[in-house]
Amino acid sequence: MSTHEKSERRGGLAAFIRDYRPTANTADELLDPAGQMRPAWRDFIGQFGRLSSMDIERRFHRAEQYLHDAGVYYREYDHGFSRERAWPLSHIPVLLSEEDWTSISEALVQRADLLESILADLYGPNHLVADGHLPAALVASMPEWLRPMVGVEPRSGHFLHFIAFEIGRGPDGRWWVLGDRTQAPTGAGFSVENRVAMSRMFPEYFADKTVAKIGGFFADFRAALESLSDETEGGVGVLTPGMLNQGYFEHAYIARYLGFMLLEGEDLVVRDGRVMVRTVNGLQPISVIWRRIDSAWADPLELNEASRLGTPGLAGAIRQGSLTMVNALGSGVLETRAMLAFIPRICQALTGEPLKMPNIATWWCGQGAERSHVQSNTDRMMIAPALATRLPFDTDGKTVLGGKFRGSAKESISDWIENEAGNLVGQEAVRLSTTPAWDGEKLVPRPMSLRIFAARTSKGWALMPGGYARIGRNQESTAISLQKGGSVADVWLLSDPPGSQTAIAEARSALGTRPDLSLLPSRAADNLYWLGRYVERAEGTMRMLRAYHVRLAENAAADMPLQHEIGKALTIGGVDVSQPVPLALTDMLDAAVQSAAQVRDRFSVDGWLALKDLQAAAMLLAENHRSDEEPRSGDDIAREISGLLRQITGFSGLVQDNMYRFTGWRFLSIGRALERAMDICAMLARFADHSAPEGGLDLAVELGDSGITHRRRYTIATNRQTVIDLLALDGRNPRALLYQLNRMRTLCERLPGADVHGRLADFYRAVIRVQTDIELQRPHTLDTQALWKTRGELMEVSNLLTQHYFR
């Protein structure tokens, strides 16, 4: 390094130290108590300090653009409503030294083993209660302690397989456990996306392998899950509550990332004590489920009867030893806030040693001495529900912080504690350490907590090396929750030599055959099928709308018979032609997005973004038209709809070119072909009929996007014979009825169960019947009545497909 570079670096360091002002009596990750920069940060801050404002903005934009392109989002809840929000990345990483990481790892591995022992006792011999280490009344009142699971030993021999710890650094510089996440911890998948985004922002730190990679953590855990099952027992699935859950993106991402099926409760059924997946191949066994729903909602038969998310009989299958649940049902009991009051004493009793990393000091008010202590120290505590499972800074509802009620409660705090007693805990008020964050102009200190993930592998507990930190939006520790405006930072473990460099993309093993991708849950097939139908329906509607407005531009009186007939056809389809971009069209695109969202684990990122962009463009056009003071001309509207039409055909081409030809693609393609075939039948029946208004035949060719082909082939004006021949009976024209029927027949032939021991399934026979009938037609025999009849037969094909595969 040159003398000039060294001088510039010292200047950058000095500037940041001078302008950076941590809160008094709070530990800071960047500066030590003496105000000196910690060694782990020197290189990063030195390089960051030399970046110009334009460089910083450009780097930040690259990361945000990646997250947008990858479709990363979280679901925000507000007053009973939810909406997708852009992922709130904090652009400055949190840096950990090897020294810090070594002490964190040792402490959390100890705690993970301790939690396993506690859980095994609570659902086993219950010595902790018998010996007085846990109050019986407290355990019995915990909603997450599931009595039906008492005495059930996990098939794997372990209750816990994947857990997380929320930790923070206190004012004294020591790390503290703020909470244990043993139910279905979130954030691991988001950690991967954060890491990819940061590699776009600061590629130099990943090129020289300064930062330990996290891929090996996932590879080891995937191998551990696969080792819990074999081919005869079935594979591994990820059980999600569905797309309205705040962690759904992560559930879909993890399933795709690890190569597991993404399942919802309705995808599963229990038969003879075994869990089966409803697939298009019939019921298929599964023996390992990574549960991402709360335990009580997993089985409405034995647990929460109000659940619509779970599967009846799951608890029974676990009891019979045919299913491994990750984590075990009932493991959420360890998240109960009151448990923190007893874990230090339990650790001493079970291991003979203290916790290597203490948890936040907690007192359960159900005991006299502890209650008195809390009442005497309300000014330095948070007092909150004892049986809740939220972390201290995520707590909502009636709580006390710093000797004052949060909210409008006006009763005496002492009386409240006395009256509620066993339902309350007092916890030392959290004062989290701060870490650098970018406020748009400079680095500022913001409170943060780390979420450290631990996975059980063949070698014991493995910790993700870094990964995930929550950053406050201001100086308040209670503001680090995403729902309260917090953000998420990537955590870098700086190592020399670096930690595990394994990438998740490495092969699982030397495979002699390709993995089978045909195992498709019926719900996923249903959504792919309807995705194809909604997209094709929207495209057909766009073509009809464009034709309507083109003719409106040519005849503003809107009294042309052909234009009236187009409007009538649209109205029958539920489309209001008085709206430039009808609500029915945006509804179709919304339905397509909803169907695609249900299969995010099977849908490409580019396809998803193209569909979302199309939806956003249609909504923007609709909003612009509503806000216009003067209506736009038919020509303007036709041009705008042409833009949407180009987008939707681009999406269809993207799916056609990029989607792997597995069973799911076939269902999507069948949906498109069936919808287009039905649309062609209706269009020809209306506009190629002998009674159709003048210009109907030309309109049919226009809607079929076959004008050039018609002119080159027939070299004459349109007549009913040429139009029916080209748009109904030409097997080489992608816009023809016969082409779509031929395509459906080929696709259906390759569906599982279409032909069993030489006997054709009902839906396949129906497709063959319709296709054969049209192939035998001639232009003069395929009249309007025959077209409507064919459309009705295609509707019956859809019913038969639904009965065979989706129900």
Short mmCIF file of N, CA, C and O in Angstrom, two decimals, residues 520-611:
data_model
loop_
_atom_site.label_atom_id
_atom_site.label_comp_id
_atom_site.label_asym_id
_atom_site.label_seq_id
_atom_site.Cartn_x
_atom_site.Cartn_y
_atom_site.Cartn_z
N LEU A 520 -45.64 -34.59 -8.15
CA LEU A 520 -46.25 -33.26 -8.11
C LEU A 520 -47.50 -33.30 -7.26
O LEU A 520 -48.45 -34.01 -7.58
N PRO A 521 -47.55 -32.53 -6.17
CA PRO A 521 -48.78 -32.48 -5.36
C PRO A 521 -49.96 -32.02 -6.20
O PRO A 521 -49.84 -31.16 -7.07
N SER A 522 -51.12 -32.60 -5.93
CA SER A 522 -52.31 -32.26 -6.71
C SER A 522 -52.64 -30.77 -6.63
O SER A 522 -53.07 -30.17 -7.63
N ARG A 523 -52.44 -30.17 -5.45
CA ARG A 523 -52.72 -28.74 -5.31
C ARG A 523 -51.82 -27.92 -6.23
O ARG A 523 -52.27 -26.94 -6.85
N ALA A 524 -50.55 -28.30 -6.34
CA ALA A 524 -49.63 -27.58 -7.22
C ALA A 524 -50.05 -27.75 -8.67
O ALA A 524 -50.02 -26.79 -9.46
N ALA A 525 -50.44 -28.97 -9.05
CA ALA A 525 -50.90 -29.20 -10.42
C ALA A 525 -52.13 -28.36 -10.73
O ALA A 525 -52.26 -27.79 -11.82
N ASP A 526 -53.04 -28.29 -9.77
CA ASP A 526 -54.27 -27.50 -9.93
C ASP A 526 -53.93 -26.04 -10.19
O ASP A 526 -54.48 -25.38 -11.08
N ASN A 527 -53.00 -25.50 -9.41
CA ASN A 527 -52.64 -24.09 -9.56
C ASN A 527 -51.90 -23.83 -10.87
O ASN A 527 -52.10 -22.79 -11.50
N LEU A 528 -51.06 -24.75 -11.29
CA LEU A 528 -50.38 -24.58 -12.57
C LEU A 528 -51.36 -24.63 -13.73
O LEU A 528 -51.26 -23.86 -14.70
N TYR A 529 -52.31 -25.54 -13.64
CA TYR A 529 -53.35 -25.66 -14.67
C TYR A 529 -54.14 -24.36 -14.79
O TYR A 529 -54.34 -23.84 -15.89
N TRP A 530 -54.55 -23.81 -13.65
CA TRP A 530 -55.35 -22.58 -13.69
C TRP A 530 -54.49 -21.37 -14.00
O TRP A 530 -54.99 -20.38 -14.56
N LEU A 531 -53.22 -21.40 -13.68
CA LEU A 531 -52.34 -20.33 -14.12
C LEU A 531 -52.34 -20.25 -15.65
O LEU A 531 -52.48 -19.17 -16.23
N GLY A 532 -52.21 -21.41 -16.30
CA GLY A 532 -52.26 -21.44 -17.75
C GLY A 532 -53.58 -20.91 -18.29
O GLY A 532 -53.61 -20.14 -19.26
N ARG A 533 -54.69 -21.29 -17.66
CA ARG A 533 -56.00 -20.85 -18.13
C ARG A 533 -56.19 -19.35 -17.94
O ARG A 533 -56.67 -18.65 -18.83
N TYR A 534 -55.81 -18.83 -16.76
CA TYR A 534 -56.01 -17.40 -16.50
C TYR A 534 -55.17 -16.53 -17.44
O TYR A 534 -55.63 -15.50 -17.93
N VAL A 535 -53.93 -16.95 -17.67
CA VAL A 535 -53.06 -16.17 -18.57
C VAL A 535 -53.64 -16.17 -19.98
O VAL A 535 -53.70 -15.13 -20.64
N GLU A 536 -54.07 -17.35 -20.46
CA GLU A 536 -54.62 -17.43 -21.80
C GLU A 536 -55.94 -16.66 -21.90
O GLU A 536 -56.22 -15.98 -22.90
N ARG A 537 -56.75 -16.72 -20.85
CA ARG A 537 -58.02 -15.99 -20.83
C ARG A 537 -57.76 -14.49 -20.88
O ARG A 537 -58.46 -13.74 -21.58
N ALA A 538 -56.75 -14.03 -20.13
CA ALA A 538 -56.41 -12.60 -20.14
C ALA A 538 -55.92 -12.17 -21.52
O ALA A 538 -56.28 -11.09 -22.01
N GLU A 539 -55.12 -13.01 -22.16
CA GLU A 539 -54.63 -12.66 -23.50
C GLU A 539 -55.78 -12.56 -24.49
O GLU A 539 -55.85 -11.61 -25.29
N GLY A 540 -56.70 -13.52 -24.44
CA GLY A 540 -57.85 -13.46 -25.34
C GLY A 540 -58.70 -12.22 -25.11
O GLY A 540 -59.19 -11.59 -26.06
N THR A 541 -58.85 -11.85 -23.84
CA THR A 541 -59.62 -10.64 -23.51
C THR A 541 -58.92 -9.40 -24.04
O THR A 541 -59.56 -8.48 -24.55
N MET A 542 -57.60 -9.36 -23.91
CA MET A 542 -56.85 -8.21 -24.43
C MET A 542 -57.03 -8.07 -25.94
O MET A 542 -57.21 -6.95 -26.45
N ARG A 543 -56.97 -9.17 -26.65
CA ARG A 543 -57.12 -9.11 -28.10
C ARG A 543 -58.52 -8.60 -28.48
O ARG A 543 -58.68 -7.80 -29.41
N MET A 544 -59.52 -9.06 -27.76
CA MET A 544 -60.89 -8.63 -28.04
C MET A 544 -61.07 -7.15 -27.70
O MET A 544 -61.69 -6.39 -28.45
N LEU A 545 -60.48 -6.70 -26.57
CA LEU A 545 -60.59 -5.30 -26.19
C LEU A 545 -59.89 -4.40 -27.21
O LEU A 545 -60.39 -3.32 -27.56
N ARG A 546 -58.73 -4.83 -27.65
CA ARG A 546 -58.01 -4.01 -28.63
C ARG A 546 -58.84 -3.87 -29.91
O ARG A 546 -58.94 -2.77 -30.46
N ALA A 547 -59.43 -4.99 -30.35
CA ALA A 547 -60.25 -4.94 -31.56
C ALA A 547 -61.44 -4.00 -31.36
O ALA A 547 -61.81 -3.23 -32.25
N TYR A 548 -62.03 -4.02 -30.16
CA TYR A 548 -63.17 -3.16 -29.87
C TYR A 548 -62.77 -1.69 -29.95
O TYR A 548 -63.46 -0.87 -30.58
N HIS A 549 -61.66 -1.32 -29.34
CA HIS A 549 -61.27 0.09 -29.29
C HIS A 549 -60.71 0.58 -30.62
O HIS A 549 -60.82 1.77 -30.93
N VAL A 550 -60.10 -0.31 -31.40
CA VAL A 550 -59.68 0.09 -32.74
C VAL A 550 -60.90 0.49 -33.56
O VAL A 550 -60.90 1.52 -34.26
N ARG A 551 -61.95 -0.29 -33.45
CA ARG A 551 -63.17 0.03 -34.21
C ARG A 551 -63.90 1.22 -33.61
O ARG A 551 -64.56 1.97 -34.34
N LEU A 552 -63.77 1.41 -32.31
CA LEU A 552 -64.34 2.60 -31.70
C LEU A 552 -63.64 3.86 -32.22
O LEU A 552 -64.26 4.89 -32.45
N ALA A 553 -62.31 3.74 -32.43
CA ALA A 553 -61.56 4.88 -32.97
C ALA A 553 -61.99 5.19 -34.39
O ALA A 553 -61.99 6.35 -34.82
N GLU A 554 -62.37 4.14 -35.12
CA GLU A 554 -62.79 4.33 -36.50
C GLU A 554 -64.22 4.84 -36.60
O GLU A 554 -64.61 5.47 -37.58
N ASN A 555 -65.04 4.54 -35.57
CA ASN A 555 -66.44 4.95 -35.58
C ASN A 555 -66.84 5.33 -34.16
O ASN A 555 -67.26 4.48 -33.38
N ALA A 556 -66.67 6.57 -33.80
CA ALA A 556 -66.90 7.02 -32.43
C ALA A 556 -68.34 6.85 -31.99
O ALA A 556 -68.65 6.89 -30.80
N ALA A 557 -69.26 6.69 -32.93
CA ALA A 557 -70.67 6.55 -32.55
C ALA A 557 -70.96 5.24 -31.86
O ALA A 557 -71.97 5.09 -31.19
N ALA A 558 -70.04 4.28 -32.01
CA ALA A 558 -70.16 2.98 -31.34
C ALA A 558 -71.44 2.26 -31.68
O ALA A 558 -71.98 1.52 -30.88
N ASP A 559 -71.94 2.50 -32.91
CA ASP A 559 -73.18 1.83 -33.29
C ASP A 559 -72.98 0.88 -34.46
O ASP A 559 -73.94 0.43 -35.09
N MET A 560 -71.72 0.58 -34.78
CA MET A 560 -71.46 -0.40 -35.82
C MET A 560 -71.93 -1.78 -35.34
O MET A 560 -71.66 -2.16 -34.20
N PRO A 561 -72.59 -2.54 -36.17
CA PRO A 561 -73.06 -3.86 -35.76
C PRO A 561 -71.93 -4.76 -35.27
O PRO A 561 -72.09 -5.47 -34.26
N LEU A 562 -70.78 -4.73 -35.96
CA LEU A 562 -69.66 -5.59 -35.55
C LEU A 562 -69.13 -5.16 -34.19
O LEU A 562 -68.85 -6.00 -33.32
N GLN A 563 -68.97 -3.86 -34.02
CA GLN A 563 -68.48 -3.36 -32.72
C GLN A 563 -69.46 -3.73 -31.61
O GLN A 563 -69.05 -4.10 -30.50
N HIS A 564 -70.74 -3.60 -31.90
CA HIS A 564 -71.76 -3.99 -30.92
C HIS A 564 -71.64 -5.47 -30.58
O HIS A 564 -71.77 -5.86 -29.41
N GLU A 565 -71.34 -6.30 -31.57
CA GLU A 565 -71.22 -7.75 -31.34
C GLU A 565 -69.98 -8.06 -30.49
O GLU A 565 -70.00 -8.93 -29.63
N ILE A 566 -68.89 -7.32 -30.74
CA ILE A 566 -67.68 -7.50 -29.91
C ILE A 566 -67.99 -7.14 -28.46
O ILE A 566 -67.63 -7.85 -27.52
N GLY A 567 -68.67 -5.99 -28.28
CA GLY A 567 -69.03 -5.56 -26.93
C GLY A 567 -69.93 -6.57 -26.25
O GLY A 567 -69.79 -6.83 -25.04
N LYS A 568 -70.84 -7.15 -27.00
CA LYS A 568 -71.73 -8.16 -26.45
C LYS A 568 -70.95 -9.39 -25.99
O LYS A 568 -71.19 -9.94 -24.90
N ALA A 569 -69.99 -9.84 -26.82
CA ALA A 569 -69.17 -11.00 -26.46
C ALA A 569 -68.36 -10.72 -25.20
O ALA A 569 -68.22 -11.58 -24.32
N LEU A 570 -67.80 -9.52 -25.09
CA LEU A 570 -67.03 -9.15 -23.90
C LEU A 570 -67.93 -9.09 -22.67
O LEU A 570 -67.55 -9.55 -21.59
N THR A 571 -69.12 -8.53 -22.83
CA THR A 571 -70.04 -8.41 -21.69
C THR A 571 -70.45 -9.78 -21.18
O THR A 571 -70.53 -10.00 -19.96
N ILE A 572 -70.71 -10.72 -22.10
CA ILE A 572 -71.05 -12.08 -21.68
C ILE A 572 -69.92 -12.69 -20.86
O ILE A 572 -70.15 -13.44 -19.91
N GLY A 573 -68.67 -12.31 -21.18
CA GLY A 573 -67.52 -12.78 -20.42
C GLY A 573 -67.25 -11.99 -19.15
O GLY A 573 -66.23 -12.21 -18.49
N GLY A 574 -68.17 -11.09 -18.79
CA GLY A 574 -68.02 -10.33 -17.55
C GLY A 574 -67.16 -9.09 -17.68
O GLY A 574 -66.75 -8.50 -16.67
N VAL A 575 -66.87 -8.66 -18.92
CA VAL A 575 -65.99 -7.52 -19.14
C VAL A 575 -66.82 -6.27 -19.42
O VAL A 575 -67.66 -6.28 -20.33
N ASP A 576 -66.59 -5.21 -18.67
CA ASP A 576 -67.31 -3.95 -18.84
C ASP A 576 -66.55 -3.10 -19.86
O ASP A 576 -65.49 -2.54 -19.57
N VAL A 577 -67.10 -3.00 -21.08
CA VAL A 577 -66.39 -2.30 -22.15
C VAL A 577 -66.38 -0.79 -21.93
O VAL A 577 -65.65 -0.08 -22.63
N SER A 578 -67.15 -0.29 -20.98
CA SER A 578 -67.10 1.15 -20.70
C SER A 578 -65.84 1.53 -19.94
O SER A 578 -65.48 2.70 -19.85
N GLN A 579 -65.15 0.54 -19.38
CA GLN A 579 -63.89 0.79 -18.68
C GLN A 579 -62.74 0.55 -19.66
O GLN A 579 -62.64 -0.54 -20.23
N PRO A 580 -61.85 1.51 -19.88
CA PRO A 580 -60.73 1.32 -20.81
C PRO A 580 -59.89 0.09 -20.48
O PRO A 580 -59.51 -0.67 -21.36
N VAL A 581 -59.57 -0.09 -19.18
CA VAL A 581 -58.91 -1.32 -18.72
C VAL A 581 -59.86 -1.93 -17.70
O VAL A 581 -59.86 -1.58 -16.53
N PRO A 582 -60.70 -2.85 -18.14
CA PRO A 582 -61.78 -3.36 -17.28
C PRO A 582 -61.27 -4.06 -16.04
O PRO A 582 -60.20 -4.68 -16.02
N LEU A 583 -62.08 -3.96 -14.99
CA LEU A 583 -61.77 -4.64 -13.73
C LEU A 583 -61.66 -6.14 -13.95
O LEU A 583 -60.84 -6.81 -13.32
N ALA A 584 -62.46 -6.68 -14.86
CA ALA A 584 -62.42 -8.12 -15.12
C ALA A 584 -61.04 -8.55 -15.62
O ALA A 584 -60.56 -9.64 -15.29
N LEU A 585 -60.39 -7.70 -16.40
CA LEU A 585 -59.05 -8.05 -16.91
C LEU A 585 -58.02 -8.05 -15.79
O LEU A 585 -57.21 -8.97 -15.68
N THR A 586 -58.05 -7.02 -14.95
CA THR A 586 -57.11 -7.00 -13.83
C THR A 586 -57.40 -8.14 -12.86
O THR A 586 -56.48 -8.69 -12.25
N ASP A 587 -58.67 -8.53 -12.74
CA ASP A 587 -59.02 -9.68 -11.90
C ASP A 587 -58.41 -10.96 -12.45
O ASP A 587 -57.95 -11.83 -11.69
N MET A 588 -58.42 -11.11 -13.77
CA MET A 588 -57.81 -12.30 -14.38
C MET A 588 -56.32 -12.36 -14.07
O MET A 588 -55.78 -13.43 -13.74
N LEU A 589 -55.66 -11.22 -14.20
CA LEU A 589 -54.22 -11.19 -13.92
C LEU A 589 -53.96 -11.41 -12.43
O LEU A 589 -52.97 -12.07 -12.06
N ASP A 590 -54.81 -10.86 -11.57
CA ASP A 590 -54.67 -11.11 -10.13
C ASP A 590 -54.80 -12.61 -9.84
O ASP A 590 -54.04 -13.17 -9.03
N ALA A 591 -55.76 -13.26 -10.48
CA ALA A 591 -55.96 -14.69 -10.28
C ALA A 591 -54.75 -15.48 -10.78
O ALA A 591 -54.34 -16.47 -10.14
N ALA A 592 -54.15 -15.05 -11.88
CA ALA A 592 -52.96 -15.72 -12.39
C ALA A 592 -51.81 -15.59 -11.40
O ALA A 592 -51.09 -16.55 -11.12
N VAL A 593 -51.65 -14.38 -10.84
CA VAL A 593 -50.58 -14.16 -9.85
C VAL A 593 -50.83 -15.01 -8.61
O VAL A 593 -49.90 -15.60 -8.04
N GLN A 594 -52.09 -15.08 -8.17
CA GLN A 594 -52.41 -15.90 -7.00
C GLN A 594 -52.08 -17.36 -7.25
O GLN A 594 -51.53 -18.06 -6.38
N SER A 595 -52.39 -17.86 -8.42
CA SER A 595 -52.08 -19.26 -8.75
C SER A 595 -50.57 -19.47 -8.78
O SER A 595 -50.06 -20.47 -8.26
N ALA A 596 -49.84 -18.53 -9.40
CA ALA A 596 -48.38 -18.66 -9.46
C ALA A 596 -47.77 -18.58 -8.07
O ALA A 596 -46.79 -19.26 -7.76
N ALA A 597 -48.35 -17.73 -7.20
CA ALA A 597 -47.82 -17.58 -5.84
C ALA A 597 -47.92 -18.88 -5.06
O ALA A 597 -47.12 -19.14 -4.17
N GLN A 598 -48.91 -19.69 -5.38
CA GLN A 598 -49.09 -20.96 -4.67
C GLN A 598 -48.02 -21.98 -5.04
O GLN A 598 -47.86 -22.99 -4.36
N VAL A 599 -47.31 -21.73 -6.15
CA VAL A 599 -46.29 -22.69 -6.60
C VAL A 599 -44.96 -21.97 -6.81
O VAL A 599 -44.23 -22.26 -7.76
N ARG A 600 -44.62 -21.04 -5.90
CA ARG A 600 -43.38 -20.30 -6.04
C ARG A 600 -42.16 -21.21 -6.05
O ARG A 600 -41.14 -20.89 -6.65
N ASP A 601 -42.25 -22.35 -5.38
CA ASP A 601 -41.12 -23.26 -5.34
C ASP A 601 -40.89 -23.95 -6.68
O ASP A 601 -39.83 -24.53 -6.92
N ARG A 602 -41.89 -23.91 -7.58
CA ARG A 602 -41.78 -24.59 -8.87
C ARG A 602 -41.79 -23.61 -10.03
O ARG A 602 -41.86 -24.03 -11.19
N PHE A 603 -41.72 -22.35 -9.73
CA PHE A 603 -41.86 -21.34 -10.76
C PHE A 603 -40.59 -20.51 -10.82
O PHE A 603 -40.05 -20.11 -9.78
N SER A 604 -40.10 -20.22 -12.01
CA SER A 604 -38.84 -19.49 -12.14
C SER A 604 -39.00 -18.06 -11.66
O SER A 604 -40.08 -17.47 -11.72
N VAL A 605 -37.89 -17.51 -11.18
CA VAL A 605 -37.90 -16.12 -10.72
C VAL A 605 -38.24 -15.18 -11.87
O VAL A 605 -39.02 -14.24 -11.72
N ASP A 606 -37.66 -15.43 -13.06
CA ASP A 606 -37.95 -14.56 -14.20
C ASP A 606 -39.43 -14.63 -14.58
O ASP A 606 -40.04 -13.60 -14.91
N GLY A 607 -39.99 -15.83 -14.56
CA GLY A 607 -41.42 -15.96 -14.87
C GLY A 607 -42.28 -15.23 -13.88
O GLY A 607 -43.25 -14.56 -14.25
N TRP A 608 -41.94 -15.34 -12.61
CA TRP A 608 -42.70 -14.67 -11.56
C TRP A 608 -42.63 -13.15 -11.72
O TRP A 608 -43.65 -12.45 -11.65
N LEU A 609 -41.43 -12.64 -11.98
CA LEU A 609 -41.28 -11.19 -12.12
C LEU A 609 -42.00 -10.68 -13.35
O LEU A 609 -42.60 -9.60 -13.33
N ALA A 610 -41.95 -11.44 -14.45
CA ALA A 610 -42.64 -11.03 -15.67
C ALA A 610 -44.15 -10.95 -15.42
O ALA A 610 -44.82 -10.02 -15.88
N LEU A 611 -44.67 -11.91 -14.66
CA LEU A 611 -46.10 -11.91 -14.37
C LEU A 611 -46.47 -10.76 -13.45
O LEU A 611 -47.50 -10.09 -13.64
#
